[in-house]
Short mmCIF file of C-alpha atoms and ligand atoms in Angstrom, two decimals:
data_model
loop_
_atom_site.label_atom_id
_atom_site.label_comp_id
_atom_site.label_asym_id
_atom_site.label_seq_id
_atom_site.Cartn_x
_atom_site.Cartn_y
_atom_site.Cartn_z
CA MET A 62 -0.03 0.01 -0.01
CA GLU A 63 2.65 2.43 0.84
CA ASN A 64 4.40 1.95 -2.41
CA ASN A 65 1.47 3.57 -4.25
CA ARG A 66 1.13 6.39 -1.87
CA SER A 67 1.94 9.82 -3.30
CA SER A 68 5.16 11.53 -2.46
CA TRP A 69 6.95 14.63 -3.31
CA GLY A 70 9.36 15.02 -6.30
CA SER A 71 11.93 16.64 -4.07
CA ASN A 72 12.55 18.44 -0.76
CA LEU A 73 12.49 21.66 -2.40
CA GLY A 74 9.14 20.90 -4.02
CA PHE A 75 7.83 19.99 -0.60
CA LEU A 76 9.20 23.26 0.85
CA LEU A 77 7.65 25.50 -1.91
CA ALA A 78 4.35 23.65 -1.51
CA ALA A 79 4.41 24.12 2.39
CA ILE A 80 5.39 27.78 1.91
CA GLY A 81 2.55 28.05 -0.54
CA SER A 82 0.06 26.52 2.04
CA ALA A 83 1.37 28.90 4.63
CA VAL A 84 1.43 32.21 2.45
CA GLY A 85 -2.27 33.10 1.80
CA LEU A 86 -4.84 35.81 2.43
CA GLY A 87 -3.70 35.57 6.11
CA ASN A 88 -0.55 37.11 5.17
CA ILE A 89 -1.95 39.98 3.10
CA TRP A 90 -4.87 41.16 4.83
CA GLY A 91 -4.37 40.14 8.55
CA PHE A 92 -0.75 40.26 9.51
CA PRO A 93 -0.01 43.98 8.49
CA TYR A 94 -2.99 45.34 9.85
CA LYS A 95 -2.63 43.30 13.26
CA MET A 96 0.94 44.46 13.35
CA GLY A 97 0.22 48.18 13.13
CA LYS A 98 -2.86 48.15 15.55
CA SER A 99 -0.71 46.03 18.10
CA GLY A 100 2.12 48.17 18.48
CA GLY A 101 4.40 47.43 15.36
CA PHE A 102 7.55 46.20 16.54
CA THR A 103 6.17 44.74 19.94
CA PHE A 104 3.59 42.66 17.84
CA LEU A 105 6.52 41.54 15.67
CA ILE A 106 8.66 40.32 18.58
CA VAL A 107 5.65 38.67 20.23
CA TYR A 108 4.84 37.03 16.94
CA LEU A 109 8.38 35.65 16.27
CA LEU A 110 8.69 34.30 19.88
CA LEU A 111 5.31 32.61 19.36
CA ALA A 112 6.37 31.36 16.10
CA ILE A 113 9.57 29.87 17.48
CA PHE A 114 8.27 28.49 20.65
CA VAL A 115 4.81 27.34 19.54
CA GLY A 116 4.43 27.49 15.64
CA MET A 117 7.92 25.71 15.00
CA ILE A 118 7.23 23.09 17.63
CA ILE A 119 3.53 22.35 16.12
CA MET A 120 5.14 22.27 12.72
CA VAL A 121 7.64 19.69 13.46
CA SER A 122 5.22 17.66 15.46
CA GLU A 123 2.68 17.75 12.51
CA LEU A 124 5.38 16.93 10.06
CA ALA A 125 6.46 14.24 12.23
CA VAL A 126 3.04 12.57 12.80
CA GLY A 127 2.41 12.73 9.12
CA ARG A 128 5.54 11.22 8.01
CA LYS A 129 5.66 8.57 10.79
CA THR A 130 2.17 7.40 9.97
CA LYS A 131 2.08 8.07 6.33
CA LEU A 132 -1.64 8.73 6.52
CA SER A 133 -3.96 11.76 6.40
CA PRO A 134 -5.14 13.29 9.67
CA ILE A 135 -8.13 11.18 10.66
CA ASP A 136 -6.24 7.93 10.38
CA ALA A 137 -2.80 9.37 11.51
CA TYR A 138 -4.31 10.46 14.96
CA LYS A 139 -6.35 7.30 15.29
CA GLN A 140 -3.09 5.24 14.85
CA VAL A 141 -1.18 7.43 17.31
CA SER A 142 -3.70 7.77 20.14
CA LYS A 143 -6.99 6.31 21.16
CA LYS A 144 -7.88 8.94 23.40
CA PHE A 145 -7.26 11.74 21.29
CA ALA A 146 -8.07 10.06 17.60
CA TRP A 147 -10.88 12.96 17.30
CA ILE A 148 -8.15 15.42 16.76
CA GLY A 149 -7.97 13.94 13.29
CA TRP A 150 -11.69 14.92 12.79
CA LEU A 151 -11.10 18.47 13.90
CA ALA A 152 -8.31 18.60 11.45
CA THR A 153 -10.40 17.64 8.51
CA ILE A 154 -13.41 19.37 9.34
CA ALA A 155 -11.69 22.68 9.95
CA PRO A 156 -10.21 22.53 6.39
CA TYR A 157 -13.67 22.06 5.04
CA LEU A 158 -15.02 24.98 6.74
CA ILE A 159 -11.97 27.24 5.82
CA MET A 160 -12.68 26.16 2.25
CA THR A 161 -16.18 27.24 2.34
CA PHE A 162 -15.07 30.85 2.34
CA TYR A 163 -11.62 30.51 0.94
CA THR A 164 -13.12 29.59 -2.54
CA VAL A 165 -15.32 32.73 -2.31
CA LEU A 166 -12.48 34.97 -1.57
CA GLY A 167 -10.62 33.46 -4.49
CA GLY A 168 -13.60 34.08 -6.82
CA TYR A 169 -13.61 37.69 -5.75
CA CYS A 170 -9.71 37.74 -6.85
CA LEU A 171 -10.90 36.41 -10.25
CA GLN A 172 -13.50 39.14 -10.58
CA TYR A 173 -11.01 41.89 -9.78
CA ILE A 174 -8.64 40.39 -12.26
CA ALA A 175 -11.26 40.61 -14.82
CA LEU A 176 -12.27 44.05 -13.92
CA ASN A 177 -8.77 45.41 -14.04
CA MET A 178 -7.99 43.45 -17.31
CA THR A 179 -11.17 45.06 -19.13
CA LYS A 180 -9.78 48.56 -18.08
CA LEU A 181 -6.48 47.46 -19.41
CA SER A 182 -7.79 46.29 -22.70
CA PHE A 183 -10.44 48.79 -23.42
CA GLY A 184 -7.95 51.61 -22.80
CA ASN A 185 -10.29 54.00 -20.73
CA ALA A 186 -8.06 53.53 -17.71
CA SER A 187 -8.12 57.25 -17.10
CA VAL A 188 -11.70 56.58 -15.82
CA GLY A 189 -10.81 54.57 -12.62
CA LEU A 190 -12.96 52.18 -11.22
CA ASP A 191 -14.27 53.17 -7.75
CA GLY A 192 -13.17 50.28 -5.26
CA GLY A 193 -16.22 50.87 -2.95
CA GLY A 194 -18.73 50.92 -5.90
CA ALA A 195 -17.07 47.78 -7.63
CA PHE A 196 -17.07 45.78 -4.20
CA GLY A 197 -20.73 46.80 -3.43
CA ALA A 198 -22.01 45.91 -6.90
CA MET A 199 -20.02 42.56 -6.74
CA LEU A 200 -21.34 41.51 -3.25
CA THR A 201 -24.99 42.37 -4.14
CA THR A 202 -24.66 40.21 -7.37
CA PRO A 203 -24.86 36.68 -5.83
CA PHE A 204 -24.93 34.98 -9.31
CA GLY A 205 -21.51 36.46 -10.33
CA CYS A 206 -19.96 35.45 -6.94
CA VAL A 207 -21.32 32.06 -7.10
CA VAL A 208 -20.04 31.58 -10.68
CA PHE A 209 -16.51 32.90 -9.89
CA THR A 210 -16.38 30.72 -6.67
CA ILE A 211 -17.17 27.74 -8.79
CA LEU A 212 -14.52 28.75 -11.29
CA PHE A 213 -11.84 28.92 -8.57
CA THR A 214 -13.01 25.68 -6.96
CA ILE A 215 -12.58 24.05 -10.23
CA ILE A 216 -8.80 25.50 -10.79
CA CYS A 217 -8.06 24.14 -7.37
CA MET A 218 -9.71 20.89 -8.23
CA LEU A 219 -7.72 20.34 -11.45
CA ILE A 220 -4.41 21.04 -9.69
CA VAL A 221 -5.16 18.61 -6.81
CA GLN A 222 -6.44 15.90 -9.25
CA GLY A 223 -2.98 16.39 -10.94
CA GLY A 224 -1.47 14.73 -7.70
CA VAL A 225 0.87 15.67 -5.07
CA SER A 226 4.00 15.91 -7.14
CA GLY A 227 2.36 16.22 -10.61
CA GLY A 228 -0.04 19.03 -9.58
CA ILE A 229 0.44 20.44 -6.23
CA GLU A 230 4.18 20.71 -6.44
CA LYS A 231 4.21 21.71 -9.78
CA PHE A 232 1.90 24.63 -9.31
CA ASN A 233 3.79 25.90 -6.33
CA LYS A 234 7.38 25.71 -8.26
CA ILE A 235 6.02 28.12 -10.60
CA GLY A 236 3.55 29.99 -8.33
CA MET A 237 5.88 30.82 -5.66
CA PRO A 238 8.80 32.39 -7.56
CA ALA A 239 6.07 34.32 -9.54
CA LEU A 240 4.34 35.58 -6.57
CA PHE A 241 7.83 36.69 -5.02
CA VAL A 242 8.61 38.83 -8.08
CA MET A 243 5.18 40.22 -8.33
CA LEU A 244 5.41 41.18 -4.69
CA LEU A 245 8.75 43.05 -5.42
CA ILE A 246 7.10 44.98 -8.18
CA ILE A 247 4.26 46.01 -6.00
CA ILE A 248 6.66 46.97 -3.11
CA ILE A 249 8.72 49.29 -5.33
CA ARG A 250 5.58 50.92 -6.60
CA SER A 251 3.93 51.25 -3.30
CA LEU A 252 6.98 52.87 -1.45
CA THR A 253 7.49 55.33 -4.19
CA LEU A 254 3.81 56.64 -3.51
CA PRO A 255 3.64 60.33 -1.57
CA ASN A 256 3.30 59.79 1.91
CA ALA A 257 4.13 55.97 1.84
CA SER A 258 6.41 56.64 4.85
CA GLU A 259 3.31 57.07 7.11
CA GLY A 260 2.18 53.58 6.18
CA LEU A 261 5.52 52.17 7.03
CA LYS A 262 5.51 54.04 10.52
CA PHE A 263 2.04 52.54 11.17
CA MET A 264 3.42 49.06 10.64
CA PHE A 265 6.93 49.52 12.53
CA VAL A 266 7.03 52.39 14.96
CA PRO A 267 5.74 51.36 18.48
CA GLY A 268 2.65 53.47 19.23
CA TYR A 269 2.44 55.42 15.96
CA ALA A 270 -0.84 53.80 15.14
CA VAL A 271 -2.48 55.57 18.11
CA LYS A 272 -0.40 58.75 17.86
CA ALA A 273 -1.37 59.31 14.35
CA GLY A 274 -4.99 58.50 14.77
CA PHE A 275 -5.13 55.08 12.76
CA ILE A 276 -6.80 53.57 15.95
CA ASP A 277 -8.21 54.87 19.13
CA SER A 278 -6.08 52.88 21.85
CA ALA A 279 -3.58 50.09 21.74
CA PRO A 280 -4.74 46.77 22.96
CA ASP A 281 -3.05 45.22 26.04
CA LEU A 282 -0.37 42.59 25.99
CA VAL A 283 -2.80 39.68 26.68
CA THR A 284 -4.82 40.69 23.77
CA VAL A 285 -1.89 41.14 21.72
CA LEU A 286 -0.76 37.55 22.62
CA GLY A 287 -4.28 36.24 21.62
CA THR A 288 -4.07 38.32 18.40
CA ALA A 289 -0.70 37.25 17.41
CA GLY A 290 -1.16 33.70 18.41
CA GLY A 291 -4.40 33.29 16.20
CA GLN A 292 -2.74 35.11 13.30
CA MET A 293 0.42 32.92 13.58
CA PHE A 294 -1.50 29.47 13.45
CA PHE A 295 -3.69 30.69 10.66
CA SER A 296 -0.74 31.96 8.83
CA LEU A 297 1.47 29.02 9.24
CA SER A 298 -1.44 26.56 8.32
CA LEU A 299 -1.12 24.93 11.72
CA ALA A 300 -3.58 22.56 13.27
CA MET A 301 -5.69 22.19 10.15
CA GLY A 302 -4.38 18.95 8.92
CA ALA A 303 -2.54 20.55 5.98
CA ILE A 304 0.98 20.48 7.29
CA LEU A 305 0.42 16.89 8.55
CA THR A 306 -0.79 15.78 5.34
CA TYR A 307 2.10 17.41 3.44
CA GLY A 308 4.38 15.78 5.90
CA SER A 309 3.10 12.44 5.20
CA TYR A 310 4.20 12.66 1.56
CA LEU A 311 7.86 13.72 2.74
CA GLY A 312 10.70 11.15 2.48
CA LYS A 313 12.39 9.60 5.54
CA GLU A 314 15.89 11.30 4.79
CA GLU A 315 14.52 14.80 4.89
CA ASN A 316 15.23 16.88 7.81
CA LEU A 317 12.02 18.13 9.62
CA VAL A 318 13.50 20.75 11.96
CA LYS A 319 15.37 22.52 9.14
CA ASN A 320 12.32 22.39 6.97
CA SER A 321 10.24 23.90 9.52
CA VAL A 322 12.63 26.65 10.24
CA ILE A 323 12.52 27.61 6.58
CA ILE A 324 8.81 27.53 6.26
CA VAL A 325 8.27 29.62 9.48
CA ALA A 326 10.91 32.08 8.26
CA ALA A 327 9.57 32.39 4.64
CA ASP A 328 6.03 32.80 5.73
CA THR A 329 7.02 35.55 8.04
CA LEU A 330 9.23 37.20 5.58
CA ILE A 331 6.25 37.39 2.94
CA ALA A 332 3.87 38.63 5.57
CA LEU A 333 6.16 41.46 6.09
CA MET A 334 6.79 42.15 2.61
CA ALA A 335 3.09 41.90 1.96
CA GLY A 336 2.58 44.67 4.46
CA ILE A 337 5.09 46.82 2.99
CA ALA A 338 3.46 46.38 -0.38
CA VAL A 339 0.04 47.07 0.91
CA ILE A 340 0.01 49.34 3.74
CA PRO A 341 1.98 52.28 2.49
CA ALA A 342 -0.09 52.23 -0.73
CA ALA A 343 -3.31 52.26 1.12
CA VAL A 344 -2.35 54.97 3.67
CA SER A 345 -0.83 57.09 0.77
CA TYR A 346 -4.25 56.93 -1.18
CA GLY A 347 -6.17 57.39 1.80
CA LEU A 348 -4.28 60.71 2.87
CA SER A 349 -4.25 61.96 -0.77
CA GLN A 350 -8.02 61.90 -0.61
CA GLY A 351 -8.30 63.78 2.75
CA MET A 352 -9.23 60.94 4.77
CA ALA A 353 -8.43 60.95 8.35
CA PRO A 354 -5.96 57.95 9.29
CA GLY A 355 -8.94 56.11 11.16
CA GLU A 356 -11.04 56.16 8.08
CA ILE A 357 -8.88 54.38 5.86
CA THR A 358 -9.81 50.42 5.72
CA LEU A 359 -6.43 48.61 6.21
CA ARG A 360 -7.76 45.11 7.05
CA GLY A 361 -9.85 42.40 5.50
CA PRO A 362 -11.84 42.14 2.39
CA GLY A 363 -12.24 46.05 2.62
CA LEU A 364 -8.47 46.36 2.16
CA LEU A 365 -7.93 44.09 -0.73
CA PHE A 366 -10.99 44.97 -2.74
CA ILE A 367 -11.80 48.57 -1.83
CA THR A 368 -8.81 50.63 -0.51
CA LEU A 369 -6.27 48.83 -3.06
CA GLN A 370 -8.54 48.94 -6.04
CA ASN A 371 -8.96 52.71 -5.31
CA VAL A 372 -5.10 52.86 -5.19
CA PHE A 373 -4.76 51.39 -8.65
CA SER A 374 -7.49 53.36 -10.07
CA ASN A 375 -5.82 56.42 -8.75
CA MET A 376 -2.57 55.64 -10.77
CA GLY A 377 -3.96 56.57 -14.09
CA LYS A 378 -2.93 54.73 -17.18
CA VAL A 379 -0.57 52.18 -15.41
CA GLY A 380 -3.27 51.49 -12.86
CA PRO A 381 -5.00 48.50 -14.41
CA LEU A 382 -1.63 46.77 -15.03
CA PHE A 383 -0.59 47.22 -11.44
CA GLY A 384 -4.12 45.97 -10.46
CA VAL A 385 -3.98 42.86 -12.68
CA ILE A 386 -0.45 42.07 -11.19
CA PHE A 387 -1.58 42.66 -7.69
CA TYR A 388 -4.77 40.45 -7.98
CA VAL A 389 -2.99 37.67 -9.79
CA LEU A 390 -0.54 37.59 -6.83
CA VAL A 391 -3.37 37.29 -4.36
CA LEU A 392 -4.96 34.72 -6.67
CA ILE A 393 -1.86 32.65 -6.55
CA ALA A 394 -1.57 32.83 -2.85
CA ALA A 395 -5.07 31.82 -2.57
CA ILE A 396 -4.87 28.87 -4.85
CA SER A 397 -1.54 27.68 -3.26
CA SER A 398 -3.23 27.59 0.17
CA ALA A 399 -6.70 26.37 -0.98
CA ILE A 400 -5.05 23.09 -2.74
CA SER A 401 -3.45 22.35 0.60
CA LEU A 402 -6.76 22.41 2.38
CA MET A 403 -8.20 20.53 -0.36
CA GLU A 404 -5.56 17.84 -0.31
CA THR A 405 -6.06 17.29 3.29
CA ILE A 406 -9.80 16.39 2.94
CA ALA A 407 -9.47 14.36 -0.18
CA ALA A 408 -6.45 12.36 1.32
CA HIS A 409 -8.67 10.81 3.76
CA TRP A 410 -10.57 9.05 1.11
CA ILE A 411 -7.76 8.43 -1.19
CA ASP A 412 -5.83 6.73 1.75
CA LYS A 413 -8.82 4.46 2.41
CA ASP A 414 -8.99 3.59 -1.29
CA LEU A 415 -5.29 2.69 -1.34
CA ALA A 416 -5.75 0.55 1.73
CA LYS A 417 -8.57 -1.45 -0.09
CA GLY A 418 -6.13 -1.70 -3.04
CA GLU A 419 -7.76 0.75 -5.35
CA ASN A 420 -5.12 3.03 -6.75
CA ASP A 421 -6.68 5.45 -9.28
CA THR A 422 -9.52 7.00 -7.42
CA ARG A 423 -7.83 10.42 -6.89
CA SER A 424 -9.62 12.39 -9.50
CA GLN A 425 -13.00 11.12 -8.62
CA ARG A 426 -12.40 11.77 -4.82
CA VAL A 427 -11.28 15.21 -5.40
CA LEU A 428 -14.23 15.92 -7.36
CA ILE A 429 -16.48 14.69 -4.57
CA VAL A 430 -14.58 16.80 -2.29
CA SER A 431 -15.04 19.83 -4.40
CA LEU A 432 -18.85 19.49 -4.72
CA LEU A 433 -19.00 19.21 -1.01
CA ILE A 434 -16.98 22.33 -0.55
CA LEU A 435 -19.28 24.06 -3.01
CA VAL A 436 -22.44 23.25 -0.97
CA GLY A 437 -21.03 25.48 1.93
CA ALA A 438 -19.23 27.93 -0.52
CA VAL A 439 -22.49 28.81 -2.56
CA ILE A 440 -24.03 30.10 0.71
CA VAL A 441 -21.00 32.10 1.52
CA ALA A 442 -20.97 33.52 -2.09
CA ALA A 443 -24.61 34.20 -1.84
CA ASP A 444 -24.82 36.16 1.36
CA GLY A 445 -22.22 38.71 0.09
CA LEU A 446 -20.44 39.10 3.47
CA GLY A 447 -23.66 39.70 5.00
CA GLU A 448 -25.08 42.33 2.50
CA ASN A 449 -27.72 40.10 1.30
CA PHE A 450 -28.46 37.93 4.20
CA SER A 451 -26.66 36.60 7.24
CA PRO A 452 -26.82 34.07 10.08
CA ALA A 453 -28.26 36.81 12.22
CA SER A 454 -30.78 38.08 9.67
CA LEU A 455 -32.01 34.35 9.19
CA LEU A 456 -32.35 33.95 12.90
CA GLY A 457 -34.05 37.46 13.41
CA ILE A 458 -31.27 38.64 15.84
CA SER A 459 -30.68 42.40 16.14
CA THR A 460 -27.61 42.72 18.31
CA VAL A 461 -25.03 40.71 16.37
CA PRO A 462 -22.04 38.79 17.69
CA THR A 463 -19.16 38.72 15.16
CA PHE A 464 -19.72 35.17 14.38
CA LEU A 465 -23.10 35.57 13.09
CA ASP A 466 -22.21 38.66 11.05
CA CYS A 467 -22.15 36.64 7.80
CA PHE A 468 -21.60 33.09 6.70
CA LEU A 469 -17.99 33.64 6.39
CA ASP A 470 -17.59 34.67 10.01
CA PHE A 471 -19.73 31.78 10.97
CA PHE A 472 -17.53 29.17 9.36
CA ASP A 473 -14.37 30.80 10.31
CA CYS A 474 -15.66 30.80 14.16
CA TRP A 475 -15.67 27.06 14.08
CA SER A 476 -12.66 26.55 12.31
CA GLU A 477 -9.99 29.18 12.94
CA GLY A 478 -11.70 30.23 16.22
CA ILE A 479 -12.41 26.97 17.92
CA ALA A 480 -10.98 23.78 16.08
CA MET A 481 -7.51 25.27 15.46
CA PRO A 482 -6.53 26.37 18.96
CA LEU A 483 -8.22 23.27 20.48
CA GLY A 484 -6.58 21.01 17.95
CA ALA A 485 -3.20 22.39 18.68
CA MET A 486 -3.72 22.29 22.38
CA LEU A 487 -4.86 18.74 22.24
CA MET A 488 -2.01 17.68 20.02
CA ALA A 489 0.53 19.17 22.41
CA LEU A 490 -1.17 17.40 25.35
CA MET A 491 -1.23 14.21 23.43
CA ILE A 492 2.33 14.21 22.51
CA GLY A 493 3.73 15.73 25.65
CA TRP A 494 1.43 13.78 28.34
CA GLU A 495 -0.42 10.98 27.08
CA LYS A 496 2.61 9.83 25.02
CA THR A 497 6.17 10.94 25.28
CA PRO A 498 7.96 13.67 23.30
CA ASP A 499 9.95 10.87 21.73
CA LEU A 500 7.06 10.02 19.66
CA VAL A 501 8.06 13.06 17.43
CA LEU A 502 11.68 13.37 18.34
CA ASP A 503 12.40 9.59 17.07
CA GLU A 504 10.91 10.64 13.92
CA VAL A 505 12.67 13.71 13.57
CA ALA A 506 15.81 11.74 14.40
CA HIS A 507 16.01 11.03 10.69
CA GLY A 508 17.26 14.39 10.26
CA ASP A 509 19.32 14.31 13.37
CA PRO A 510 18.07 16.83 15.95
CA SER A 511 20.74 18.08 18.50
CA GLU A 512 20.59 17.47 22.33
CA GLY A 513 19.73 21.34 22.64
CA PHE A 514 16.72 20.78 20.27
CA LYS A 515 15.48 17.77 22.10
CA LYS A 516 15.51 19.71 25.45
CA PHE A 517 13.92 22.70 23.79
CA TYR A 518 11.16 20.69 22.14
CA LYS A 519 10.25 18.69 25.22
CA VAL A 520 9.73 21.77 27.44
CA CYS A 521 7.82 23.58 24.67
CA ILE A 522 5.53 20.67 23.74
CA ARG A 523 4.79 19.86 27.54
CA ILE A 524 4.45 23.33 29.06
CA VAL A 525 4.66 26.12 26.77
CA VAL A 526 2.59 25.22 23.95
CA PRO A 527 -0.46 24.09 25.92
CA ILE A 528 -0.46 27.29 28.11
CA VAL A 529 -0.20 29.56 24.97
CA MET A 530 -3.07 27.65 23.37
CA ALA A 531 -5.32 28.52 26.28
CA PHE A 532 -4.79 32.17 25.47
CA VAL A 533 -5.13 31.92 21.93
CA LEU A 534 -8.25 29.99 22.30
CA ALA A 535 -9.58 32.76 24.88
CA GLY A 536 -8.47 35.30 22.22
CA GLN A 537 -10.40 33.86 19.57
CA MET A 538 -13.59 33.34 21.54
CA ILE A 539 -13.55 37.02 22.70
CA ASP A 540 -13.10 38.05 18.92
CA PHE A 541 -16.08 35.79 17.71
CA PHE A 542 -18.44 35.80 20.53
CA GLY A 543 -17.81 39.12 22.36
CA GLY A 544 -19.24 39.43 25.91
CA ASN A 545 -17.33 39.25 29.25
CA GLN A 546 -13.68 38.37 28.61
CA VAL A 547 -13.27 36.98 31.88
CA ILE A 548 -15.60 34.18 31.07
CA TRP A 549 -13.82 33.36 28.04
CA TYR A 550 -10.36 32.99 29.88
CA VAL A 551 -11.97 31.05 32.57
CA VAL A 552 -13.47 28.66 29.92
CA SER A 553 -10.20 28.21 28.15
CA VAL A 554 -8.35 27.51 31.24
CA LEU A 555 -10.74 24.97 32.31
CA ALA A 556 -10.59 23.24 29.14
CA LEU A 557 -6.70 23.02 29.31
CA VAL A 558 -6.97 21.67 32.93
CA VAL A 559 -9.37 19.03 32.09
CA PHE A 560 -7.61 18.02 28.92
CA TRP A 561 -4.38 17.92 30.76
CA VAL A 562 -5.62 15.66 33.29
CA VAL A 563 -7.42 13.44 30.74
CA ALA A 564 -3.90 13.33 28.92
CA ALA A 565 -1.79 12.53 31.94
CA ALA A 566 -4.09 9.84 33.45
CA GLY A 567 -3.21 6.40 32.16
CA LYS A 568 0.06 7.58 30.71
CA LYS A 569 1.55 4.14 29.88
CA GLU A 570 1.84 3.08 26.38
CA ALA A 571 4.49 5.39 24.90
N1 LIG B 611 -2.30 29.97 5.82
C1 LIG B 611 -3.19 30.17 4.93
C2 LIG B 611 -3.20 31.82 4.96
O1 LIG B 611 -2.39 32.43 5.35
C3 LIG B 611 -4.56 29.85 5.30
C4 LIG B 611 -4.53 28.22 5.54
C5 LIG B 611 -4.81 27.93 7.00
C6 LIG B 611 -4.12 27.31 4.64
C7 LIG B 611 -4.83 26.52 7.20
C8 LIG B 611 -4.19 26.02 4.93
C9 LIG B 611 -4.44 25.43 6.26
O2 LIG B 611 -4.23 32.33 4.39
#
């Protein structure tokens, strides 16, 4: 059975695919804003510390569990632990939920590429497109959004049907270098706009966001910890099965620690570069229009599809060209992440088929997964980020907590908000307390971890990761559900204690 299982063509191919999974919409529309809002360099330092002490550790662990079992999440966790086998389900349902809106956002990119292309080819670029108008019109045209969501899903489907090395690896080998070059082009353009330095100060100078009026007040350190932790997990594709699945296709001879360091470093670098490409341009445009700093949309879909479209429309004749380059860049980032999620879900059935001796079911399984994704995605596409209808409006609720705002937030809440931090917490407790860290370290040993790394890993997986995850979980619940913060901290700590006890009780079978 193992012989027929897919594998990467090379370690470089794996690295580009894993970096492709990590580099996504999260880097472009989450990181820069959260960094600016949370105190610039302070946030960066917290983020880096978390990436090293928690992100790296989970990354190594996921790669190790994947490669050791050579299975997709559900069966991999089943093989490793009876008690915590259900982490595998979290790591398969979460990617499904993420895909229900990631495909919609990918569809928006396709529409914006088309919009800028028509401007380009019909040569009337001097009449720039109004970002707000274009975005509103798009959201309130559910039919178009559904069609482009389907188109994006088909693109991802065809790549994943091509196989691990024949589809996913190939796409990333071309896509990642291309993304990098396009990012450099946008950075140069962005930094040469008037007042670009204000944007850089927003991102990097501690306290500048408040001083210059971008935000009212700076968040406290605990909030920063939660924000940075949630961002780091999403951005590194952790606790969503994707890294585990990619690791399961990796050869025994590859060094898991080194690979993890490279993935974390590359993802963080691209997040910073994306910030430098996007924020100065957005701020420059806003200030040139006489907006107060606080009025400029610097995050989420509004940043990508309103503010930045206005930036391009404002550039005159060359605007649509930069627009096309930028939205193609975002599209590549979205595809390279989406295919890792799609592969994670499909791999479950493909593995089952392999175990039964059926070898050629990939295309058919990926097709079924794509159709399942579209069931959820059509709802997200149709609700137009809550413009047309929303969970809250369907339920007839008037004061709306974030998670009922629109179906995107609703699905995001269960995946990024709950499954992800909980999954990572449980994984750490499983490895550190139910089993022993050697479960991972023995697998890593194929790439020779030093004694120093072993000690570092043990402390982190047993103590640091579980505790940090409780904070991240609380932070996510506060973001999605609102209400009294203390309650969410209590709930999270309770969950931590209960699962810790469950994991440590009956620790025998190492
Ligand atoms: N890391 C991707 C991003 O930054 C999203 C993602 C999460 C992809 C989980 C795969 C798994 O947008």
